Amino acid sequence: MSDTITLTGIVATPPKHIVTSEKLEITSFRLASTQRKFDKTQQSWVDADTNWYTVTAFRSLAANAIGSILKGQRVIVTGRLRVREWATDEKSGINVEVDADSLGHDLTFGTSVFTRTPASTATPDTPESAAAAEEIPEGPEVPELSVDELAEQRAKHPSELPVPF
C-alpha cells in the first residue's frame, strides 16, 4: 500500500542526477515546505514549521527534472510517500521521502515555459505512454532567443513574453 501526497515548497538543494549501470536515470533533491498561518495578534501571515522531504524522480521525469528544476525555485510535487526510520550508534531519525510521479514549477509564484521532450530522446514508462506521446501533434515553432534578445523583447512587450526560470 502506498500513500499519494501533493506538496509545494522550495527546492533546497541543487538537484543531483545519476544514471545507474542499468541506464536508469534518477534525479533527487531536498524540498522545504513551510506552512503559513495568519497571526491574529499581529494581523499578518507568518511562517510556521518547515517540513523537509527528499524528492526522487525516475526515468523520463528524472531527465526532464534535471534540465528544468533549480535550487531556490518553487515547485509542486505529487508522488508516493515513504517514511523510513534509521539509526546509527550515535543518532537516530526519520527520513521522509517522495517518489515523484509529477513535478513542475508552482505557477502561483511565477511563469514557466513548457518544451515537449522529443519522443526519440524520452524514456517511456510503458509502451502505451510511448504510443500516446507519438500521437500528440507538434505545437507551433518557437524561435530560440538569446538572453539579450529576450530581455530586449520583454522590455518592449512585457506581458507577451515568457519569464524563464
GROMACS .gro file of C-alpha atoms in nm:
model
  165
    1MET     CA    1   0.000   0.000   0.000
    2SER     CA    2   0.129   0.347  -0.083
    3ASP     CA    3   0.014   0.692   0.016
    4THR     CA    4  -0.003   0.962  -0.252
    5ILE     CA    5   0.083   1.315  -0.148
    6THR     CA    6   0.097   1.655  -0.319
    7LEU     CA    7   0.346   1.909  -0.184
    8THR     CA    8   0.450   2.262  -0.263
    9GLY     CA    9   0.777   2.407  -0.149
   10ILE     CA   10   1.119   2.539  -0.236
   11VAL     CA   11   1.397   2.330  -0.389
   12ALA     CA   12   1.653   2.348  -0.107
   13THR     CA   13   1.949   2.168  -0.267
   14PRO     CA   14   2.084   2.155  -0.620
   15PRO     CA   15   1.922   1.855  -0.792
   16LYS     CA   16   2.156   1.554  -0.822
   17HIS     CA   17   2.132   1.339  -1.135
   18ILE     CA   18   2.276   0.991  -1.181
   19VAL     CA   19   2.241   0.716  -1.438
   20THR     CA   20   2.275   0.363  -1.300
   21SER     CA   21   2.463   0.083  -1.474
   22GLU     CA   22   2.122  -0.041  -1.594
   23LYS     CA   23   2.066   0.301  -1.763
   24LEU     CA   24   1.801   0.408  -1.507
   25GLU     CA   25   1.800   0.788  -1.470
   26ILE     CA   26   1.747   0.921  -1.116
   27THR     CA   27   1.723   1.285  -1.003
   28SER     CA   28   1.681   1.383  -0.637
   29PHE     CA   29   1.672   1.698  -0.427
   30ARG     CA   30   1.560   1.820  -0.085
   31LEU     CA   31   1.232   2.011  -0.066
   32ALA     CA   32   1.150   2.259   0.211
   33SER     CA   33   0.776   2.303   0.263
   34THR     CA   34   0.691   2.581   0.508
   35GLN     CA   35   0.337   2.619   0.632
   36ARG     CA   36   0.192   2.970   0.663
   37LYS     CA   37  -0.067   3.080   0.916
   38PHE     CA   38  -0.249   3.402   0.996
   39ASP     CA   39  -0.146   3.551   1.332
   40LYS     CA   40  -0.447   3.739   1.464
   41THR     CA   41  -0.241   3.932   1.718
   42GLN     CA   42  -0.001   4.063   1.453
   43GLN     CA   43  -0.272   4.079   1.183
   44SER     CA   44  -0.033   3.925   0.931
   45TRP     CA   45   0.076   3.595   0.779
   46VAL     CA   46   0.373   3.428   0.949
   47ASP     CA   47   0.583   3.121   0.877
   48ALA     CA   48   0.506   2.812   1.083
   49ASP     CA   49   0.705   2.488   1.086
   50THR     CA   50   0.908   2.370   0.788
   51ASN     CA   51   0.883   2.008   0.676
   52TRP     CA   52   1.173   1.857   0.484
   53TYR     CA   53   1.138   1.592   0.213
   54THR     CA   54   1.375   1.408  -0.017
   55VAL     CA   55   1.214   1.405  -0.363
   56THR     CA   56   1.329   1.141  -0.612
   57ALA     CA   57   1.229   1.122  -0.978
   58PHE     CA   58   1.298   0.831  -1.212
   59ARG     CA   59   1.327   0.769  -1.589
   60SER     CA   60   1.196   1.045  -1.819
   61LEU     CA   61   1.076   1.255  -1.523
   62ALA     CA   62   1.433   1.248  -1.387
   63ALA     CA   63   1.578   1.352  -1.724
   64ASN     CA   64   1.330   1.638  -1.761
   65ALA     CA   65   1.367   1.750  -1.397
   66ILE     CA   66   1.745   1.792  -1.414
   67GLY     CA   67   1.702   2.023  -1.713
   68SER     CA   68   1.418   2.223  -1.556
   69ILE     CA   69   1.446   2.247  -1.178
   70LEU     CA   70   1.700   2.464  -0.994
   71LYS     CA   71   1.778   2.530  -0.629
   72GLY     CA   72   1.559   2.810  -0.490
   73GLN     CA   73   1.265   2.755  -0.725
   74ARG     CA   74   0.913   2.693  -0.602
   75VAL     CA   75   0.775   2.360  -0.720
   76ILE     CA   76   0.476   2.132  -0.682
   77VAL     CA   77   0.534   1.757  -0.644
   78THR     CA   78   0.291   1.465  -0.649
   79GLY     CA   79   0.412   1.121  -0.560
   80ARG     CA   80   0.424   0.825  -0.326
   81LEU     CA   81   0.514   0.899   0.036
   82ARG     CA   82   0.770   0.681   0.215
   83VAL     CA   83   0.866   0.726   0.581
   84ARG     CA   84   1.179   0.543   0.694
   85GLU     CA   85   1.335   0.522   1.037
   86TRP     CA   86   1.712   0.500   1.063
   87ALA     CA   87   1.963   0.461   1.344
   88THR     CA   88   2.337   0.455   1.398
   89ASP     CA   89   2.530   0.407   1.721
   90GLU     CA   90   2.517   0.783   1.788
   91LYS     CA   91   2.195   0.907   1.628
   92SER     CA   92   1.855   0.805   1.501
   93GLY     CA   93   1.594   0.977   1.292
   94ILE     CA   94   1.323   0.958   1.031
   95ASN     CA   95   1.360   1.024   0.658
   96VAL     CA   96   1.051   1.138   0.473
   97GLU     CA   97   1.079   1.067   0.101
   98VAL     CA   98   0.857   1.122  -0.201
   99ASP     CA   99   0.892   0.911  -0.516
  100ALA     CA  100   0.769   1.169  -0.765
  101ASP     CA  101   0.500   1.088  -1.021
  102SER     CA  102   0.472   1.452  -1.138
  103LEU     CA  103   0.688   1.756  -1.082
  104GLY     CA  104   0.674   2.114  -1.202
  105HIS     CA  105   0.705   2.480  -1.119
  106ASP     CA  106   0.447   2.631  -0.882
  107LEU     CA  107   0.279   2.889  -1.106
  108THR     CA  108   0.139   3.073  -0.805
  109PHE     CA  109   0.476   3.247  -0.783
  110GLY     CA  110   0.584   3.288  -1.145
  111THR     CA  111   0.552   3.176  -1.503
  112SER     CA  112   0.712   2.887  -1.684
  113VAL     CA  113   0.765   2.776  -2.043
  114PHE     CA  114   0.694   2.416  -2.143
  115THR     CA  115   0.907   2.242  -2.403
  116ARG     CA  116   0.797   1.896  -2.509
  117THR     CA  117   1.068   1.632  -2.490
  118PRO     CA  118   1.119   1.475  -2.833
  119ALA     CA  119   0.983   1.121  -2.834
  120SER     CA  120   1.313   0.986  -2.965
  121THR     CA  121   1.501   1.100  -2.652
  122ALA     CA  122   1.228   1.041  -2.396
  123THR     CA  123   1.235   0.724  -2.190
  124PRO     CA  124   0.876   0.598  -2.193
  125ASP     CA  125   0.746   0.432  -1.878
  126THR     CA  126   0.521   0.197  -2.074
  127PRO     CA  127   0.457   0.109  -2.439
  128GLU     CA  128   0.116   0.275  -2.407
  129SER     CA  129   0.263   0.607  -2.293
  130ALA     CA  130   0.517   0.598  -2.578
  131ALA     CA  131   0.237   0.541  -2.830
  132ALA     CA  132   0.030   0.823  -2.678
  133ALA     CA  133   0.328   1.060  -2.697
  134GLU     CA  134   0.367   0.987  -3.066
  135GLU     CA  135   0.003   1.084  -3.132
  136ILE     CA  136   0.029   1.436  -2.989
  137PRO     CA  137   0.067   1.690  -3.271
  138GLU     CA  138   0.358   1.929  -3.281
  139GLY     CA  139   0.295   2.276  -3.139
  140PRO     CA  140   0.384   2.599  -3.310
  141GLU     CA  141   0.755   2.653  -3.362
  142VAL     CA  142   0.906   2.888  -3.105
  143PRO     CA  143   1.223   3.072  -3.205
  144GLU     CA  144   1.526   3.031  -2.978
  145LEU     CA  145   1.629   3.372  -2.843
  146SER     CA  146   1.948   3.475  -2.669
  147VAL     CA  147   1.921   3.623  -2.320
  148ASP     CA  148   1.985   3.972  -2.461
  149GLU     CA  149   1.719   3.932  -2.733
  150LEU     CA  150   1.469   3.802  -2.479
  151ALA     CA  151   1.539   4.092  -2.242
  152GLU     CA  152   1.502   4.344  -2.526
  153GLN     CA  153   1.169   4.197  -2.640
  154ARG     CA  154   1.042   4.169  -2.283
  155ALA     CA  155   1.117   4.541  -2.232
  156LYS     CA  156   0.905   4.625  -2.540
  157HIS     CA  157   0.615   4.388  -2.465
  158PRO     CA  158   0.643   4.258  -2.105
  159SER     CA  159   0.304   4.086  -2.092
  160GLU     CA  160   0.358   3.887  -2.413
  161LEU     CA  161   0.679   3.701  -2.331
  162PRO     CA  162   0.753   3.408  -2.102
  163VAL     CA  163   0.974   3.453  -1.798
  164PRO     CA  164   1.239   3.178  -1.790
  165PHE     CA  165   1.348   3.039  -1.454
   0.00000   0.00000   0.00000
